[in-house]
Amino acid sequence: MAEDLYLGIKDLPIVSPHGHCDPGWFATDAPFPNPAELLVVPDHYVFRMLYSQGVPLSELGVGEEGRKKDPRAVFRTFAEHWHLFLGTPSRIWMNHVLNETFGVSEDLSSCTADLIYDEISGKLAQPEFRPRALFDRFGIEVLATTDSALDDLAEHQIVRTSGWGGRVVPTFRPDGVLDGADPEFVQNLDKLAELTGCDLGSYDGYLNALRMRRAHFIQLGCTATDHGIERVQTEWLGDADALYQRLRRREGTEQDARRFYGHMLIEMAQMSVDDGLTMQIHAGSKRNTNHAVMREFGRDKGADIPIAMDWVTGLEALLNRVGNTADLRVILFTLDEGSYARELAPMAGHWPCLRIGPPWWFHDSPAGIARYFDQVVETAGYYNLAGFNDDTRAFLSIPARHDLWRRGVALHLVEQVARGYFGRDSAEHLARLLAVDLAKQAYGLQS
Amino acid sequence: MAEDLYLGIKDLPIVSPHGHCDPGWFATDAPFPNPAELLVVPDHYVFRMLYSQGVPLSELGVGEEGRKKDPRAVFRTFAEHWHLFLGTPSRIWMNHVLNETFGVSEDLSSCTADLIYDEISGKLAQPEFRPRALFDRFGIEVLATTDSALDDLAEHQIVRTSGWGGRVVPTFRPDGVLDGADPEFVQNLDKLAELTGCDLGSYDGYLNALRMRRAHFIQLGCTATDHGIERVQTEWLGDADALYQRLRRREGTEQDARRFYGHMLIEMAQMSVDDGLTMQIHAGSKRNTNHAVMREFGRDKGADIPIAMDWVTGLEALLNRVGNTADLRVILFTLDEGSYARELAPMAGHWPCLRIGPPWWFHDSPAGIARYFDQVVETAGYYNLAGFNDDTRAFLSIPARHDLWRRGVALHLVEQVARGYFGRDSAEHLARLLAVDLAKQAYGLQS
Amino acid sequence: MAEDLYLGIKDLPIVSPHGHCDPGWFATDAPFPNPAELLVVPDHYVFRMLYSQGVPLSELGVGEEGRKKDPRAVFRTFAEHWHLFLGTPSRIWMNHVLNETFGVSEDLSSCTADLIYDEISGKLAQPEFRPRALFDRFGIEVLATTDSALDDLAEHQIVRTSGWGGRVVPTFRPDGVLDGADPEFVQNLDKLAELTGCDLGSYDGYLNALRMRRAHFIQLGCTATDHGIERVQTEWLGDADALYQRLRRREGTEQDARRFYGHMLIEMAQMSVDDGLTMQIHAGSKRNTNHAVMREFGRDKGADIPIAMDWVTGLEALLNRVGNTADLRVILFTLDEGSYARELAPMAGHWPCLRIGPPWWFHDSPAGIARYFDQVVETAGYYNLAGFNDDTRAFLSIPARHDLWRRGVALHLVEQVARGYFGRDSAEHLARLLAVDLAKQAYGLQS
């Protein structure tokens, strides 16, 4: 019956409300480069694992040295270490990409590396493997990218007016203009002033500028904002203006910056009450913990490590200001699974605005999905979940990730039916909800 | 074989050593009111879920506005949102109540709401559905309520002298007279003085008053105390008297109050060594996190959220003062499942006084029960567990909750047998222990 | 197929790279004493459980009083309480020892206690039950002990020159000479000076002395160091010398001691880069939490309780100094399972030096092993694990513990195959890796 339930949702359209694809791919529709630059170099799930076993990042095409490497050699290095991925979701996703998308029938290994490299290269030159064609073939109904609040969204504009029917929408990510500890904070404010024409000398002008950017994003189809923060901390400040001025003059302390950001999260939630944008909070990743790798290769290089969370204290101020608003949507993502049953499920099972995001990052995996359902559903139910999102910059892996989720959904629901908690009809209904509809609802993507 | 094991314990008497039923029900034996006031309005598991999906609490009969609602309309609103409970234990309990207790054969839905409402209303008017009759029919051997240290226990007195054979016993809950941060602390002390005739001007008089109240509870069948605290913190104070005086004069800080309470937990444990009352500690719930709901509707409205626990540090002082006393019983309840295997099981597997309470609140659910056994038994064994308690104010749901536990016990034990850890005989013995006997032992309810 | 997989690794040699056996057993090869002193008195897993149920430690042969007890009476007390171990790994291990090693066919109980006591006593008098013979019969390829940095390793010396072929190697455990809060710290430094001839008046002399001790251990076959610490805290000090002098003069605070130890962990890691010793960090156990038991019976008496961990912050300084060294091995052991998926797996899946140790202590159990694989593999893969180690001072239980692990490995891998994540060939390969080879690699024990 798991098979039946899965087959019932396997081919439903893909709704991808949060991820990191490059809108430029769909604006230009240029062919993807070689297999290494497509599948290895940009995928931090892949190169972190090889790095952990002693393969230098430069051998994997990463960084300045890496960019000079022959992509075929990079792909070969990857293939030689393919055994490292046994038991990981990366292996499942990659096999899906190779087999389903590229039609490769050989198993990946050092022996087959060149063969497979050539096979994929050949495919990438064909029109059916251009970004828009793949988007259509994957059955993607809508794809959200993640975009800086300072982005002019020109590529999104191009996609919309291109005549191509694919729905690609931006997501408003304002970290750079909210985080006073960002070294570029002041320059970012200058850009914000320039883009909006607002006077950022006053806190009110700053808020107006943010509202204008949100409105601009909405015009281009945006339905959500996103925040990436280490620790959740919110506080409604009486003196937000004073703190704003201090940070603008680069005179704020780290604690000032943290408090200001925590205040701005509440301002953002209040703007969401007004303009209807769903608010996403991705919290609990300590970024760039490997300083040498950060210096040489930059951010997002596999050294972001989760930390323990305290959502209850962290969101107290925000929730007590706007949390009872029934048409606000705030979606929470955690990397600390200990907070699923302890905090997120009880919170989402009470506050009208809250929804729990799907298993995130390391936990977007078969066992991670099973733990999520096990620990979340009994207290939050299904209707306080936000469905699935793939959260990936690896465009090719999108169908694989949704497929893994849908299999996990089917396995979970079948067990519930087997235990007698509900019948087959309910399971079929919930399967569709979890595969597509809850995500649409949570992100306001129905229309 | 799970079925067999379950059938072997299914109809054993119900021992309910901790819960929040109203002793007045059994004192007056008045009929329960309508279905809404019986099943919806008082059940925070139920209305929190509807509130989380945008249904105002007043529509659910909660609060001053709510009390004016037609109970039939409240029940209808509940039935319309019945799908929200898919996958939750509330649904299992409610179905058990509807089907087993009221003999309702239709599935709950907006279509059947009125029909079922009438069916239940009809039953509630019958003598077989009065509190005492249900108590007997449910096979309850003993039921403990939870009572303020300042309660005169008049209703318990009535039950005992009523000639009815049901055993209903009080539990001594002294939070109001131990917590110096309680706004009513000083008035509560005045009441305590009045009730006991003790001079509460001195710390010794205060201790004597507490001892007298405990003795009074014991006279009415009480075998246990209960403490509900946010964070566990204990400390043996040299200057308890000084702190007591400061708090009595309303001059204490919040920290004074916390330290004093932490000291009094040890005093309570010492009194338990003397008078034999089992001590319960329910810790780790941050209460009333939704200030607007608290202001308008009061406490226990679904906004109590668990927090991370540190039992090791928190109980260090208490355990090092009385923990090696082999005939003291201290039962610990956690909402932070991370502390099951990390702290509670190792602690209960060492300290003679400790027992681990059953899965509490959000975790009193099929998956919660499975996680409990999975994470607790290997380190603590079975004999350091305190069996089951339903901890409910929803009297009707008591059989359903014990039934869910007994099914969970059977499923767990059958897996243990299947893995070869012990034989069928042991499983049958353990099933009975977990269903009834461990609870009796832990709470001294054998006689 | 689980059975097949298990049979394929069941009889592989035992590699035991971390544990607490006494090297003297193999130096003298004297017969083990009576069953009580062999199986009950030294096993804190066993006596803590009986103590938790009210059996005084002295009845179990522990402590000064205990040593006067008749060992037969001790064994009888143990047998009478055998039911307490239902569901625990201790029961599985003990049954394995009784049935497999001693050929006992009766079930342990108060009725059979004397019979079994005599049966084991008889066996212990036979040459086949001497330490070396058992070592050979158990198929132990290599066994590491844990030895103070101040140990002269005379017993190891004797084993090596005895002509017996068994490989027993020491492990360098320097806590006593790194921990300035240890009351014996200064005396320990004096002994260190004496042993090495170094001038410990200077920090450089101190480092040299440590290097010399490591070299001495290496000469006797040592391949690893070990650190047992409560909280992980590392920091590279500019003024290590000043702090060293302060602690030497007994003028340091507790915080000085903690900071100094945290600095020395980094020094140790740097020495490992130089001399190739694998570094083990066992962190997160709060030791001797029962003060009365500590005073009367000493350490390791069942009152060590795990605490919550923050590996990310705690190792930041160490990893950023040496963590990118691909041929360094640092193995992390946790008792806080919440850190498996949240911290350890992501960290080991990035840092080249890190490996995750097997489930430790309370979690070395069937369900503990299942949780470990469930939470660790998807993010860290299999190749970032350190295989198994039994970590025991109960020599007789070593085969039982490896057997339990191997069964757990087979069960895990069979589920992975059933879910379609990899094929039978991969499973067989991984089974051997997890049973033997990963441990050899992680500890440099190949040769």
GROMACS .gro file of N, CA and C in nm, chain C residues 95-158:
model
  192
  989ASN      N    1   2.431  -1.285   3.015
  989ASN     CA    2   2.387  -1.415   2.963
  989ASN      C    3   2.488  -1.473   2.865
  990HIS      N    4   2.547  -1.385   2.785
  990HIS     CA    5   2.648  -1.431   2.689
  990HIS      C    6   2.769  -1.488   2.763
  991VAL      N    7   2.813  -1.419   2.866
  991VAL     CA    8   2.927  -1.466   2.946
  991VAL      C    9   2.895  -1.600   3.011
  992LEU      N   10   2.778  -1.608   3.071
  992LEU     CA   11   2.741  -1.732   3.141
  992LEU      C   12   2.727  -1.848   3.043
  993ASN      N   13   2.653  -1.823   2.935
  993ASN     CA   14   2.624  -1.935   2.843
  993ASN      C   15   2.742  -1.967   2.752
  994GLU      N   16   2.795  -1.864   2.687
  994GLU     CA   17   2.897  -1.889   2.584
  994GLU      C   18   3.033  -1.917   2.646
  995THR      N   19   3.070  -1.834   2.744
  995THR     CA   20   3.206  -1.847   2.796
  995THR      C   21   3.216  -1.955   2.903
  996PHE      N   22   3.116  -1.960   2.992
  996PHE     CA   23   3.124  -2.057   3.100
  996PHE      C   24   3.039  -2.183   3.076
  997GLY      N   25   2.964  -2.183   2.968
  997GLY     CA   26   2.884  -2.301   2.938
  997GLY      C   27   2.774  -2.330   3.038
  998VAL      N   28   2.730  -2.226   3.111
  998VAL     CA   29   2.621  -2.244   3.205
  998VAL      C   30   2.491  -2.260   3.126
  999SER      N   31   2.410  -2.360   3.162
  999SER     CA   32   2.288  -2.380   3.085
  999SER      C   33   2.163  -2.335   3.162
 1000GLU      N   34   2.174  -2.321   3.294
 1000GLU     CA   35   2.057  -2.278   3.372
 1000GLU      C   36   2.038  -2.126   3.361
 1001ASP      N   37   1.914  -2.084   3.375
 1001ASP     CA   38   1.886  -1.941   3.387
 1001ASP      C   39   1.925  -1.893   3.527
 1002LEU      N   40   1.979  -1.773   3.534
 1002LEU     CA   41   2.020  -1.718   3.662
 1002LEU      C   42   1.896  -1.683   3.746
 1003SER      N   43   1.897  -1.723   3.871
 1003SER     CA   44   1.787  -1.689   3.963
 1003SER      C   45   1.835  -1.718   4.104
 1004SER      N   46   1.755  -1.682   4.201
 1004SER     CA   47   1.798  -1.711   4.339
 1004SER      C   48   1.811  -1.862   4.359
 1005CYS      N   49   1.731  -1.940   4.286
 1005CYS     CA   50   1.740  -2.086   4.300
 1005CYS      C   51   1.871  -2.142   4.245
 1006THR      N   52   1.917  -2.084   4.136
 1006THR     CA   53   2.035  -2.141   4.069
 1006THR      C   54   2.164  -2.071   4.108
 1007ALA      N   55   2.155  -1.970   4.194
 1007ALA     CA   56   2.273  -1.887   4.223
 1007ALA      C   57   2.391  -1.971   4.271
 1008ASP      N   58   2.368  -2.057   4.367
 1008ASP     CA   59   2.479  -2.134   4.422
 1008ASP      C   60   2.537  -2.232   4.320
 1009LEU      N   61   2.449  -2.297   4.250
 1009LEU     CA   62   2.490  -2.392   4.147
 1009LEU      C   63   2.580  -2.325   4.045
 1010ILE      N   64   2.534  -2.209   3.996
 1010ILE     CA   65   2.611  -2.138   3.893
 1010ILE      C   66   2.741  -2.085   3.951
 1011TYR      N   67   2.734  -2.039   4.076
 1011TYR     CA   68   2.856  -1.992   4.143
 1011TYR      C   69   2.962  -2.102   4.144
 1012ASP      N   70   2.920  -2.222   4.180
 1012ASP     CA   71   3.014  -2.334   4.186
 1012ASP      C   72   3.065  -2.371   4.047
 1013GLU      N   73   2.974  -2.367   3.952
 1013GLU     CA   74   3.012  -2.404   3.816
 1013GLU      C   75   3.121  -2.309   3.765
 1014ILE      N   76   3.100  -2.179   3.785
 1014ILE     CA   77   3.199  -2.081   3.739
 1014ILE      C   78   3.329  -2.094   3.818
 1015SER      N   79   3.316  -2.112   3.949
 1015SER     CA   80   3.437  -2.125   4.032
 1015SER      C   81   3.523  -2.240   3.980
 1016GLY      N   82   3.458  -2.349   3.949
 1016GLY     CA   83   3.531  -2.465   3.898
 1016GLY      C   84   3.605  -2.432   3.769
 1017LYS      N   85   3.538  -2.362   3.682
 1017LYS     CA   86   3.600  -2.326   3.555
 1017LYS      C   87   3.720  -2.234   3.577
 1018LEU      N   88   3.703  -2.138   3.668
 1018LEU     CA   89   3.809  -2.037   3.686
 1018LEU      C   90   3.940  -2.101   3.734
 1019ALA      N   91   3.928  -2.219   3.793
 1019ALA     CA   92   4.048  -2.289   3.839
 1019ALA      C   93   4.122  -2.358   3.725
 1020GLN      N   94   4.055  -2.369   3.612
 1020GLN     CA   95   4.117  -2.440   3.498
 1020GLN      C   96   4.206  -2.347   3.416
 1021PRO      N   97   4.312  -2.401   3.359
 1021PRO     CA   98   4.404  -2.317   3.280
 1021PRO      C   99   4.336  -2.249   3.161
 1022GLU      N  100   4.233  -2.312   3.104
 1022GLU     CA  101   4.167  -2.251   2.988
 1022GLU      C  102   4.094  -2.123   3.025
 1023PHE      N  103   4.081  -2.095   3.155
 1023PHE     CA  104   4.008  -1.975   3.194
 1023PHE      C  105   4.100  -1.868   3.252
 1024ARG      N  106   4.233  -1.889   3.233
 1024ARG     CA  107   4.326  -1.784   3.270
 1024ARG      C  108   4.316  -1.669   3.168
 1025PRO      N  109   4.359  -1.549   3.204
 1025PRO     CA  110   4.344  -1.432   3.116
 1025PRO      C  111   4.398  -1.454   2.974
 1026ARG      N  112   4.521  -1.504   2.962
 1026ARG     CA  113   4.579  -1.518   2.827
 1026ARG      C  114   4.503  -1.619   2.743
 1027ALA      N  115   4.462  -1.729   2.808
 1027ALA     CA  116   4.388  -1.831   2.733
 1027ALA      C  117   4.254  -1.776   2.684
 1028LEU      N  118   4.188  -1.701   2.770
 1028LEU     CA  119   4.061  -1.641   2.728
 1028LEU      C  120   4.082  -1.539   2.617
 1029PHE      N  121   4.185  -1.459   2.631
 1029PHE     CA  122   4.220  -1.360   2.528
 1029PHE      C  123   4.232  -1.431   2.392
 1030ASP      N  124   4.304  -1.542   2.391
 1030ASP     CA  125   4.323  -1.616   2.266
 1030ASP      C  126   4.190  -1.677   2.219
 1031ARG      N  127   4.118  -1.738   2.313
 1031ARG     CA  128   3.992  -1.803   2.276
 1031ARG      C  129   3.890  -1.700   2.225
 1032PHE      N  130   3.893  -1.580   2.282
 1032PHE     CA  131   3.799  -1.475   2.237
 1032PHE      C  132   3.833  -1.423   2.097
 1033GLY      N  133   3.951  -1.461   2.045
 1033GLY     CA  134   3.990  -1.412   1.913
 1033GLY      C  135   4.024  -1.265   1.912
 1034ILE      N  136   4.085  -1.219   2.020
 1034ILE     CA  137   4.121  -1.077   2.026
 1034ILE      C  138   4.251  -1.054   1.949
 1035GLU      N  139   4.244  -0.969   1.850
 1035GLU     CA  140   4.362  -0.941   1.768
 1035GLU      C  141   4.449  -0.838   1.838
 1036VAL      N  142   4.383  -0.740   1.899
 1036VAL     CA  143   4.457  -0.639   1.974
 1036VAL      C  144   4.365  -0.578   2.078
 1037LEU      N  145   4.424  -0.551   2.194
 1037LEU     CA  146   4.346  -0.493   2.304
 1037LEU      C  147   4.423  -0.375   2.360
 1038ALA      N  148   4.357  -0.257   2.362
 1038ALA     CA  149   4.423  -0.139   2.420
 1038ALA      C  150   4.372  -0.119   2.563
 1039THR      N  151   4.464  -0.093   2.653
 1039THR     CA  152   4.427  -0.055   2.789
 1039THR      C  153   4.432   0.097   2.798
 1040THR      N  154   4.397   0.151   2.914
 1040THR     CA  155   4.406   0.295   2.936
 1040THR      C  156   4.496   0.318   3.054
 1041ASP      N  157   4.602   0.401   3.035
 1041ASP     CA  158   4.708   0.408   3.134
 1041ASP      C  159   4.745   0.553   3.163
 1042SER      N  160   4.763   0.579   3.290
 1042SER     CA  161   4.805   0.713   3.331
 1042SER      C  162   4.935   0.753   3.261
 1043ALA      N  163   4.946   0.880   3.231
 1043ALA     CA  164   5.070   0.931   3.170
 1043ALA      C  165   5.189   0.905   3.261
 1044LEU      N  166   5.162   0.878   3.388
 1044LEU     CA  167   5.270   0.858   3.485
 1044LEU      C  168   5.300   0.710   3.508
 1045ASP      N  169   5.228   0.625   3.437
 1045ASP     CA  170   5.248   0.481   3.454
 1045ASP      C  171   5.381   0.442   3.390
 1046ASP      N  172   5.456   0.355   3.460
 1046ASP     CA  173   5.583   0.313   3.399
 1046ASP      C  174   5.565   0.203   3.296
 1047LEU      N  175   5.443   0.154   3.284
 1047LEU     CA  176   5.408   0.052   3.184
 1047LEU      C  177   5.487  -0.078   3.201
 1048ALA      N  178   5.527  -0.103   3.326
 1048ALA     CA  179   5.604  -0.224   3.352
 1048ALA      C  180   5.528  -0.350   3.312
 1049GLU      N  181   5.397  -0.350   3.339
 1049GLU     CA  182   5.318  -0.469   3.305
 1049GLU      C  183   5.310  -0.488   3.154
 1050HIS      N  184   5.297  -0.377   3.084
 1050HIS     CA  185   5.298  -0.387   2.937
 1050HIS      C  186   5.432  -0.443   2.889
 1051GLN      N  187   5.538  -0.397   2.953
 1051GLN     CA  188   5.672  -0.445   2.921
 1051GLN      C  189   5.679  -0.598   2.938
 1052ILE      N  190   5.626  -0.645   3.051
 1052ILE     CA  191   5.629  -0.789   3.080
 1052ILE      C  192   5.553  -0.867   2.973
   0.00000   0.00000   0.00000
